[in-house]
PDB file of C-alpha atoms in Angstrom:
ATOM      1  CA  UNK W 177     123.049 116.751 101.524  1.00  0.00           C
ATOM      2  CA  UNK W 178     121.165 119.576 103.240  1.00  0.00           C
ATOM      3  CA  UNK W 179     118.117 119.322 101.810  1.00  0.00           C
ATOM      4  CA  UNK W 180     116.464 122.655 104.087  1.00  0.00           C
ATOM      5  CA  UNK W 181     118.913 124.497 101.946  1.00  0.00           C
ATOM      6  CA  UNK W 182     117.538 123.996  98.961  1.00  0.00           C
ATOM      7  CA  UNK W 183     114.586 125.815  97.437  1.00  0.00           C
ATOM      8  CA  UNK W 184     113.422 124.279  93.639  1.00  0.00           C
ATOM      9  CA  UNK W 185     116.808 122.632  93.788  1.00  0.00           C
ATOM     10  CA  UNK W 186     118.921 125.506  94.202  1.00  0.00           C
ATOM     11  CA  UNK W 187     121.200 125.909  97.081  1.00  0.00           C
ATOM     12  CA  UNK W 188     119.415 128.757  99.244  1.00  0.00           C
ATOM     13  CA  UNK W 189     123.102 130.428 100.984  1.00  0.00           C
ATOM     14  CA  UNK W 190     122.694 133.532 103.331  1.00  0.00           C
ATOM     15  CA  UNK W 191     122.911 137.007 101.662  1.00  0.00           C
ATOM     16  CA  UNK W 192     124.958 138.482 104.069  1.00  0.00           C
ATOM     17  CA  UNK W 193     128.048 135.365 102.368  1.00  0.00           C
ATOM     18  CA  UNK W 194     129.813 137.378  99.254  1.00  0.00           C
ATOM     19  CA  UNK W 195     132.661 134.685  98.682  1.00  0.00           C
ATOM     20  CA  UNK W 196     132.465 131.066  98.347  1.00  0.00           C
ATOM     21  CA  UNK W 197     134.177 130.431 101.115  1.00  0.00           C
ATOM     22  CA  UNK W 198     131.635 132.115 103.243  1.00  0.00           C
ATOM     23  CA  UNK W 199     129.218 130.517 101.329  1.00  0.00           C
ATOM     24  CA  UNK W 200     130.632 126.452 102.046  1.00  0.00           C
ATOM     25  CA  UNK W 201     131.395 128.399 105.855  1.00  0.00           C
ATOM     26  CA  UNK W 202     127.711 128.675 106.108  1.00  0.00           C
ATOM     27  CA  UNK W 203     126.144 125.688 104.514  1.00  0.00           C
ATOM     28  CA  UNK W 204     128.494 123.552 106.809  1.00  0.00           C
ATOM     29  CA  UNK W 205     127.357 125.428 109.997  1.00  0.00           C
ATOM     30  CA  UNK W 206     123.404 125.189 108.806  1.00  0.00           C
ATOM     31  CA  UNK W 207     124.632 121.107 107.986  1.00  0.00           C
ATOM     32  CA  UNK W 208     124.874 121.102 111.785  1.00  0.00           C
ATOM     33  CA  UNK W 209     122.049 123.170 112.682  1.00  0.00           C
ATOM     34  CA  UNK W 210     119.183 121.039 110.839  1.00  0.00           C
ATOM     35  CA  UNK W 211     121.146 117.807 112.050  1.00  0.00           C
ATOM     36  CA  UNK W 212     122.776 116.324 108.762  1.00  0.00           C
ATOM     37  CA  UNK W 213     126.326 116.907 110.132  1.00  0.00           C
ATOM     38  CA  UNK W 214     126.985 115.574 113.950  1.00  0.00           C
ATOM     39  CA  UNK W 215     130.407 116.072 116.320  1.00  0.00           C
ATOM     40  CA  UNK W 216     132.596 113.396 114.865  1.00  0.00           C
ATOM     41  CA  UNK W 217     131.120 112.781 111.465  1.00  0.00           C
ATOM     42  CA  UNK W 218     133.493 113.330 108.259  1.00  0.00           C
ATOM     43  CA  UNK W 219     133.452 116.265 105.793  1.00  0.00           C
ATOM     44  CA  UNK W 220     133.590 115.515 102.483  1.00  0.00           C
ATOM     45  CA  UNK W 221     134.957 118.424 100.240  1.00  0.00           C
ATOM     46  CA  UNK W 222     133.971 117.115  97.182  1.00  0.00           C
ATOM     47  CA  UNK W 223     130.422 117.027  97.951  1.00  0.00           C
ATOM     48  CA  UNK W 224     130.016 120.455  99.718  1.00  0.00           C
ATOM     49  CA  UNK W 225     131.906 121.763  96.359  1.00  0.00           C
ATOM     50  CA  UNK W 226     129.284 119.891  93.803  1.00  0.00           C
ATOM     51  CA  UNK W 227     126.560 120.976  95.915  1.00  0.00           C
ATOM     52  CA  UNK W 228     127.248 124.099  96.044  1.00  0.00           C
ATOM     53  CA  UNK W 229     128.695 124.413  92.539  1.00  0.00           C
ATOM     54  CA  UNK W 230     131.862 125.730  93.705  1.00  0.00           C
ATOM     55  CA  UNK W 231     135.148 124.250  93.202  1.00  0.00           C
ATOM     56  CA  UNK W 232     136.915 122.695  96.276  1.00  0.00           C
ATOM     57  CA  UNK W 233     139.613 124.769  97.219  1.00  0.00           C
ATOM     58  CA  UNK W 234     136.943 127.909  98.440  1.00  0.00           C
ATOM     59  CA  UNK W 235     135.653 124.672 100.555  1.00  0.00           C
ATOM     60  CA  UNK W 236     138.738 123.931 101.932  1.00  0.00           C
ATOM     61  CA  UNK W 237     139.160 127.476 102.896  1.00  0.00           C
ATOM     62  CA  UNK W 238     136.070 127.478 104.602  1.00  0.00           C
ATOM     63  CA  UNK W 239     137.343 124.602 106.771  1.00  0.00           C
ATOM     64  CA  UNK W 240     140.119 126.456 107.685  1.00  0.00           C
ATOM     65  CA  UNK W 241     138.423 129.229 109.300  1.00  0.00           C
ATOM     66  CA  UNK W 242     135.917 126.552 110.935  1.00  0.00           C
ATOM     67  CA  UNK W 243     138.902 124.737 112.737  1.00  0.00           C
ATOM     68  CA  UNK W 244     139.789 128.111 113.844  1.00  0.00           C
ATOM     69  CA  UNK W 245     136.226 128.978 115.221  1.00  0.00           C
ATOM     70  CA  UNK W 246     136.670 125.383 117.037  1.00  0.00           C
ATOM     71  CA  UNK W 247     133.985 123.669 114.892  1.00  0.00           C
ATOM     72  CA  UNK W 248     136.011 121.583 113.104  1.00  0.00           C
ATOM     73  CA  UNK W 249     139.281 119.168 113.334  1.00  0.00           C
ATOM     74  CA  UNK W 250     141.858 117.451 111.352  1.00  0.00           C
ATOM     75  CA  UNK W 251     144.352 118.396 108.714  1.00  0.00           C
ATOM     76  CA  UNK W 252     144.071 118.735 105.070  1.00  0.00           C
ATOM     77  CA  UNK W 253     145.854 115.802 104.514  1.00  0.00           C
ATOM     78  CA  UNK W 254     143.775 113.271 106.146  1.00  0.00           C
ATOM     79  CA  UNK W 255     139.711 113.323 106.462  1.00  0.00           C
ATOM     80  CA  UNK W 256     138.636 116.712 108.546  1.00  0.00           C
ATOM     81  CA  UNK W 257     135.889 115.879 110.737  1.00  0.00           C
ATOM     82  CA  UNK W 258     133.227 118.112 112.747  1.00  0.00           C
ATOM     83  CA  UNK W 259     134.465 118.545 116.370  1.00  0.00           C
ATOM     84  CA  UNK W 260     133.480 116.265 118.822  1.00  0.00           C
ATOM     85  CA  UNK W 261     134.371 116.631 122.193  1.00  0.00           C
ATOM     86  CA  UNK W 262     134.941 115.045 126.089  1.00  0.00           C
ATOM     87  CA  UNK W 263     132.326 115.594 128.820  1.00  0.00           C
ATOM     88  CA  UNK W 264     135.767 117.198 130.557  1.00  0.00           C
ATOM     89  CA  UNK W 265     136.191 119.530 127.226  1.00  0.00           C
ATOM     90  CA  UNK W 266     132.392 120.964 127.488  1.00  0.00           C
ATOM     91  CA  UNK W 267     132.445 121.238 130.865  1.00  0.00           C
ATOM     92  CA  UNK W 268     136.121 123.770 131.008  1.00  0.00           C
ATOM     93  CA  UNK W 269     134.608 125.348 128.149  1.00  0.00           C
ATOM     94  CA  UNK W 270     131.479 126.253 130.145  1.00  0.00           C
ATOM     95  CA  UNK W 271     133.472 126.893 133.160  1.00  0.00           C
ATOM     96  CA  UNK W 272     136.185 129.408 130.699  1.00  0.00           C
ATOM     97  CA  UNK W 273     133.134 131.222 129.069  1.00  0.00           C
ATOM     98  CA  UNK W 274     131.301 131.890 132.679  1.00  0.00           C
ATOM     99  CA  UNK W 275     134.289 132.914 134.341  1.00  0.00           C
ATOM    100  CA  UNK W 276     135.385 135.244 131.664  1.00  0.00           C
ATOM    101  CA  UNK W 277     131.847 136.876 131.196  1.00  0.00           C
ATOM    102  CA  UNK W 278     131.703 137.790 134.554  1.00  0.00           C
ATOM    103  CA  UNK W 279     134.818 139.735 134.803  1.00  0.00           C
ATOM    104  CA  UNK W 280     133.737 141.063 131.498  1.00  0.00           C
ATOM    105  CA  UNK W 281     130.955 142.396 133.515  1.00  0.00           C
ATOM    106  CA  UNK W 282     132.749 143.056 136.981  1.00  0.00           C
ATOM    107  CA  UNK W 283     134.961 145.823 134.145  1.00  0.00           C
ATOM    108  CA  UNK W 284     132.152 146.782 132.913  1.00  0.00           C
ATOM    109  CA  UNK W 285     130.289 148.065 135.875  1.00  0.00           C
ATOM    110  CA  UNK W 286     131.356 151.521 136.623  1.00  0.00           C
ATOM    111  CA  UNK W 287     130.511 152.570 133.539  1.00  0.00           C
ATOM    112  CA  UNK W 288     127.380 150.513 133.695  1.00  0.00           C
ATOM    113  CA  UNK W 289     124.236 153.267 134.541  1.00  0.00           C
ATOM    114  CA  UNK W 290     120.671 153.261 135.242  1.00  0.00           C
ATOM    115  CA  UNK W 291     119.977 153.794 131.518  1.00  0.00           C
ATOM    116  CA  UNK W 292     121.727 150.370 130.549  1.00  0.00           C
ATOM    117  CA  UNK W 293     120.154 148.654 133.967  1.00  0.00           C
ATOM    118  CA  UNK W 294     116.577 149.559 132.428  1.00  0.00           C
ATOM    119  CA  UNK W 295     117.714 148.161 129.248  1.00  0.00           C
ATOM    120  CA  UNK W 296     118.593 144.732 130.844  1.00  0.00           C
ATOM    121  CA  UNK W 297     114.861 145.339 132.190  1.00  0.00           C
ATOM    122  CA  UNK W 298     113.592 145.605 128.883  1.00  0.00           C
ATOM    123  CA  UNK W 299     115.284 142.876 127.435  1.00  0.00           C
ATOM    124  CA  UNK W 300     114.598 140.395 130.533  1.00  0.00           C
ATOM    125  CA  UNK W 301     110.753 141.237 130.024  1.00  0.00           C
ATOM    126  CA  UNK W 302     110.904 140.292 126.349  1.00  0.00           C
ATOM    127  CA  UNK W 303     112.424 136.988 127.327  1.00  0.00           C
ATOM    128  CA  UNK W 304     109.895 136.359 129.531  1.00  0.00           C
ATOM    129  CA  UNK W 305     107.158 137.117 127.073  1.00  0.00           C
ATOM    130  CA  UNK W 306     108.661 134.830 124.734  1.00  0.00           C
ATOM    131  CA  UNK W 307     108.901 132.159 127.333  1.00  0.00           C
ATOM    132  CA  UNK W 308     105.358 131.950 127.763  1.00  0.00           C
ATOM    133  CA  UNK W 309     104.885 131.028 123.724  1.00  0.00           C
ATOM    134  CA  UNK W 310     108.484 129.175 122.974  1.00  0.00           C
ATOM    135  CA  UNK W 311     108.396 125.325 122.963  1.00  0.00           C
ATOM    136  CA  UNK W 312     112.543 124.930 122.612  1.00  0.00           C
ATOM    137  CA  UNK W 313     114.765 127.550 122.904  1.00  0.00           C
ATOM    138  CA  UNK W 314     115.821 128.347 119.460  1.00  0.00           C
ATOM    139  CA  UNK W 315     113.095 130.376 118.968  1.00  0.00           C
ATOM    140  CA  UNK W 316     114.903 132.239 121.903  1.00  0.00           C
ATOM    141  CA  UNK W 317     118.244 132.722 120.821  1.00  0.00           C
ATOM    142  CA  UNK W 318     118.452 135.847 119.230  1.00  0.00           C
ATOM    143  CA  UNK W 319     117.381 137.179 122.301  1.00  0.00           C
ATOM    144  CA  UNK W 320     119.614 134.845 124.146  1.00  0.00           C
ATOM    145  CA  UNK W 321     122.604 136.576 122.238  1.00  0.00           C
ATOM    146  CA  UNK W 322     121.030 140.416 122.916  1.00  0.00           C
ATOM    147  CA  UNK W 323     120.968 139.589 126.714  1.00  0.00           C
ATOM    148  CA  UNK W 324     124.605 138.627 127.391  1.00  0.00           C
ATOM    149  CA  UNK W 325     126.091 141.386 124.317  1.00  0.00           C
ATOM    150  CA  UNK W 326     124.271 144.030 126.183  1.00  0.00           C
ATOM    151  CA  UNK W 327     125.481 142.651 129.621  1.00  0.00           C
ATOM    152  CA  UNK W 328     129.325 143.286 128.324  1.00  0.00           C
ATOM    153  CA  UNK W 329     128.995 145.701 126.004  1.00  0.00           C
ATOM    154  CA  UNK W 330     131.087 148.171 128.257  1.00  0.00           C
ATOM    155  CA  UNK W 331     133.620 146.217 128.714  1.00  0.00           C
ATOM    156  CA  UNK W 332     137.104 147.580 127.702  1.00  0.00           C
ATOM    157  CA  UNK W 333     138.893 144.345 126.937  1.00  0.00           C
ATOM    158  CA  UNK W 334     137.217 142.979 123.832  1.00  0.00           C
ATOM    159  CA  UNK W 335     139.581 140.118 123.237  1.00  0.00           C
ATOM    160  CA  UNK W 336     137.927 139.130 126.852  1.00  0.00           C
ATOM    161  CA  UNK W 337     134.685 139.846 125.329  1.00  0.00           C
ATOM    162  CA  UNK W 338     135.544 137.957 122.150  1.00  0.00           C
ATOM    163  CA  UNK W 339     137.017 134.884 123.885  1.00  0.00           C
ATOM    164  CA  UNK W 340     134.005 134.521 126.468  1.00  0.00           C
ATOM    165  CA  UNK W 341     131.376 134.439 124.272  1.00  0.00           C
ATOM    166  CA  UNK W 342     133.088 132.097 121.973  1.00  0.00           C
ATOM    167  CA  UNK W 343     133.569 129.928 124.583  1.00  0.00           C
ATOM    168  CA  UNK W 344     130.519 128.137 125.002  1.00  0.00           C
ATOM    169  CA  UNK W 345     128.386 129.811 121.696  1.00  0.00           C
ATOM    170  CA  UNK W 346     130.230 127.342 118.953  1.00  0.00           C
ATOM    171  CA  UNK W 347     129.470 124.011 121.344  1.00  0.00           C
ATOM    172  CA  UNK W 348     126.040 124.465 122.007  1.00  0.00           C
ATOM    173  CA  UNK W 349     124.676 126.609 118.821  1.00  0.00           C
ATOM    174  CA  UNK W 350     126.682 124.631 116.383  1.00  0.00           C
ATOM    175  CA  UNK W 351     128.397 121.312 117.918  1.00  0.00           C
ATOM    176  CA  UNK W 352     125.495 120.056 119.881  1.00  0.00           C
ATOM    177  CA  UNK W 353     122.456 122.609 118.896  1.00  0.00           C
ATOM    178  CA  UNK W 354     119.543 119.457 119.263  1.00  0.00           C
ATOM    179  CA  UNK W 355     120.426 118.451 122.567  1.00  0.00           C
ATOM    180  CA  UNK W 356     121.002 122.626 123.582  1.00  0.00           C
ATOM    181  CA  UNK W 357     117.306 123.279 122.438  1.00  0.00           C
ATOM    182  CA  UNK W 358     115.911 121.049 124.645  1.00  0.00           C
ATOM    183  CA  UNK W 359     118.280 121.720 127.585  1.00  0.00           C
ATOM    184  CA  UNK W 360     116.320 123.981 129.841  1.00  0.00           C
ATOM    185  CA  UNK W 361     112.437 124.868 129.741  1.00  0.00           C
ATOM    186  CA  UNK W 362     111.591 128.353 128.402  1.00  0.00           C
ATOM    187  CA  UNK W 363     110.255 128.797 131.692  1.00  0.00           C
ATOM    188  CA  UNK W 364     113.739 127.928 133.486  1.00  0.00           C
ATOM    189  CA  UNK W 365     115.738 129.666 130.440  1.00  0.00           C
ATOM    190  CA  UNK W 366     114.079 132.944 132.176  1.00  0.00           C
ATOM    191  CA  UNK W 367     114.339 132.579 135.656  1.00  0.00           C
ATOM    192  CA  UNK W 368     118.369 132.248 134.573  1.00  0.00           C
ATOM    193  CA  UNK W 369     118.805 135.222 133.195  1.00  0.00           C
ATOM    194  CA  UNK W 370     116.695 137.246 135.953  1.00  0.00           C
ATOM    195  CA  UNK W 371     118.935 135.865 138.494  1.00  0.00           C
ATOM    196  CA  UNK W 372     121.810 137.086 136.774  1.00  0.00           C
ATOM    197  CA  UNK W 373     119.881 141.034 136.264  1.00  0.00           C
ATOM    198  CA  UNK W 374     119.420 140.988 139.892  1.00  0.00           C
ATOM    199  CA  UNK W 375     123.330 139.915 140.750  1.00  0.00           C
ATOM    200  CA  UNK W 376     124.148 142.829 138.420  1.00  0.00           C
ATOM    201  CA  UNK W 377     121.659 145.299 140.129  1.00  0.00           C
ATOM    202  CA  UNK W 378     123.631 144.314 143.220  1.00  0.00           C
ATOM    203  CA  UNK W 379     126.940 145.598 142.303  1.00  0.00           C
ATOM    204  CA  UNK W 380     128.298 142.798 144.468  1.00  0.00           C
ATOM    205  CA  UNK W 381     131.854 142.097 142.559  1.00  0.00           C
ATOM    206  CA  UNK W 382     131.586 138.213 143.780  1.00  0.00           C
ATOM    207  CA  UNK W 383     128.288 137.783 143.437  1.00  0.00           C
ATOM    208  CA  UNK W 384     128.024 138.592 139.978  1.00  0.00           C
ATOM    209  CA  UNK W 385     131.041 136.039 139.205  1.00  0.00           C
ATOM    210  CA  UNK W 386     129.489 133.630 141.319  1.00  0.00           C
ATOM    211  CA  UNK W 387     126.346 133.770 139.387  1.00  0.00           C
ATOM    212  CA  UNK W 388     128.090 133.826 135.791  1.00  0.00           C
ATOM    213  CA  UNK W 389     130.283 130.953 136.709  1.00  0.00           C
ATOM    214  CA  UNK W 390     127.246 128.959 138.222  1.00  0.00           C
ATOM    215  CA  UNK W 391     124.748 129.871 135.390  1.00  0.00           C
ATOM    216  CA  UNK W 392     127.684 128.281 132.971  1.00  0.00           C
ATOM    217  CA  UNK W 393     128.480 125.725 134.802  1.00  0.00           C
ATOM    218  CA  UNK W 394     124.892 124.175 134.902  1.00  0.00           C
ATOM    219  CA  UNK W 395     124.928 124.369 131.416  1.00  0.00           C
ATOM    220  CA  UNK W 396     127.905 122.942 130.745  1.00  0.00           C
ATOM    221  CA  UNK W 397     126.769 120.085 132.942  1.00  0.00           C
ATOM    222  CA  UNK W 398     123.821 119.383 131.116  1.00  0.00           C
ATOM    223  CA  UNK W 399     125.619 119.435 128.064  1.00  0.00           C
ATOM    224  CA  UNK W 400     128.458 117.317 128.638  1.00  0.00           C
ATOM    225  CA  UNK W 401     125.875 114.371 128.947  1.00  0.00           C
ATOM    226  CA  UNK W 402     125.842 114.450 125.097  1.00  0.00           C
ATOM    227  CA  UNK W 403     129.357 113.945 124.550  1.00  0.00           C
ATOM    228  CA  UNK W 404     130.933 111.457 123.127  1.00  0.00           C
ATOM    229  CA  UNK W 405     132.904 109.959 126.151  1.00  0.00           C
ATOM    230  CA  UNK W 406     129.387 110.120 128.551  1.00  0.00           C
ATOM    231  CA  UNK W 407     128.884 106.242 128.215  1.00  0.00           C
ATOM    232  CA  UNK W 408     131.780 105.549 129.650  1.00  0.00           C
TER     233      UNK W 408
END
């Protein structure tokens, strides 16, 4: 049970949900977040339904679109279960979402201008101010998510858009969000992202893939350590 979700013993659900599918959708996703629900562990309908006070079927649609968004796995006629995944799978996820960002970005930059370099600017000095103050880095990932929408925001393929920042967001906001808080100082979360501004500045096609791919790819290294094949 997700007891965070509960204020005087009534489930507190998001505003933005207005079905209850969205509503089991979200509970199951902020199950993962405060750390009752791990990659691998079962799902049981029947509880998210009482808890919720919802009968099953808006649950079951719920984990329907969450197998979709890559979060969850199974069928409905045996036990679903919350994704888990291979050092190999995190890893060519990282690699997939880094690649595809920075041709997002490569796309993007003739219609990038100086107004939308400043604005990079602006958000890369906000980052750093919140460095100085954050202990983990979930207190930075709103901003986190402002940085790279603004870095492909004009981009003309959006289903490259869509499929690069979904990538990499589900693993490490959802799938393994404890051991992604903790995976790079606030200090080193910073320095990332400058180094990618100043590959941007440069205009330099490779560059800026090279430093997309790279600034995945160390991510996705760090990450795979947490999955479930890393003991072998």
């Amino acid at each position: 049970m997700c007891t965070n979700l509960f204020f005087g013993g009534v489930a507190m659900i998001p505003a933005k949900c207005t079905t209850f599918s969205e509503q089991a959708r979200e509970y199951i996703k902020e199950c993962l977040l405060n750390g009752t629900l791990h990659p691998g562990d079962p799902i049981k309908e029947s509880q998210i339904a009482e808890t919720l006070g919802i009968s099953r079927g808006p649950v079951r649609d719920a984990l329907m679109t969450l197998q979709q968004e890559g979060l969850v796995m199974g069928s409905p006629q045996k036990c679903r279960r919350i994704r888990a995944m291979t050092a190999k799978e995190i890893e060519e996820s990282y690699f997939l979402g880094g690649t595809l960002e920075g041709v997002c970005i490569v796309l993007a930059l003739p219609q990038i201008t100086k107004a939308d370099l400043a604005e990079f600017d602006e958000i890369l000095a906000e980052m750093k101010r919140q460095s100085r103050d954050a202990k983990v880095l979930s207190s930075m990932s709103e901003i986190d998510e402002n940085f790279h929408d603004a870095l492909m925001r004009k981009c003309h393929n959006s289903l490259m858009v869509d499929v690069a920042r979904k990538s990499c967001s589900h693993i490490s906001k959802f799938l393994y969000y404890k051991a992604w808080d903790t995976l790079f100082t606030p200090e080193e979360f910073y320095n990332r992202h400058k180094i990618i501004v100043d590959a941007v500045k440069s205009r330099d096609v490779q560059l800026i893939e090279y430093t997309l791919r790279e600034h995945y790819q160390e991510s996705g290294r760090r990450l795979a350590k947490q999955a479930v094949d890393a003991s072998n």
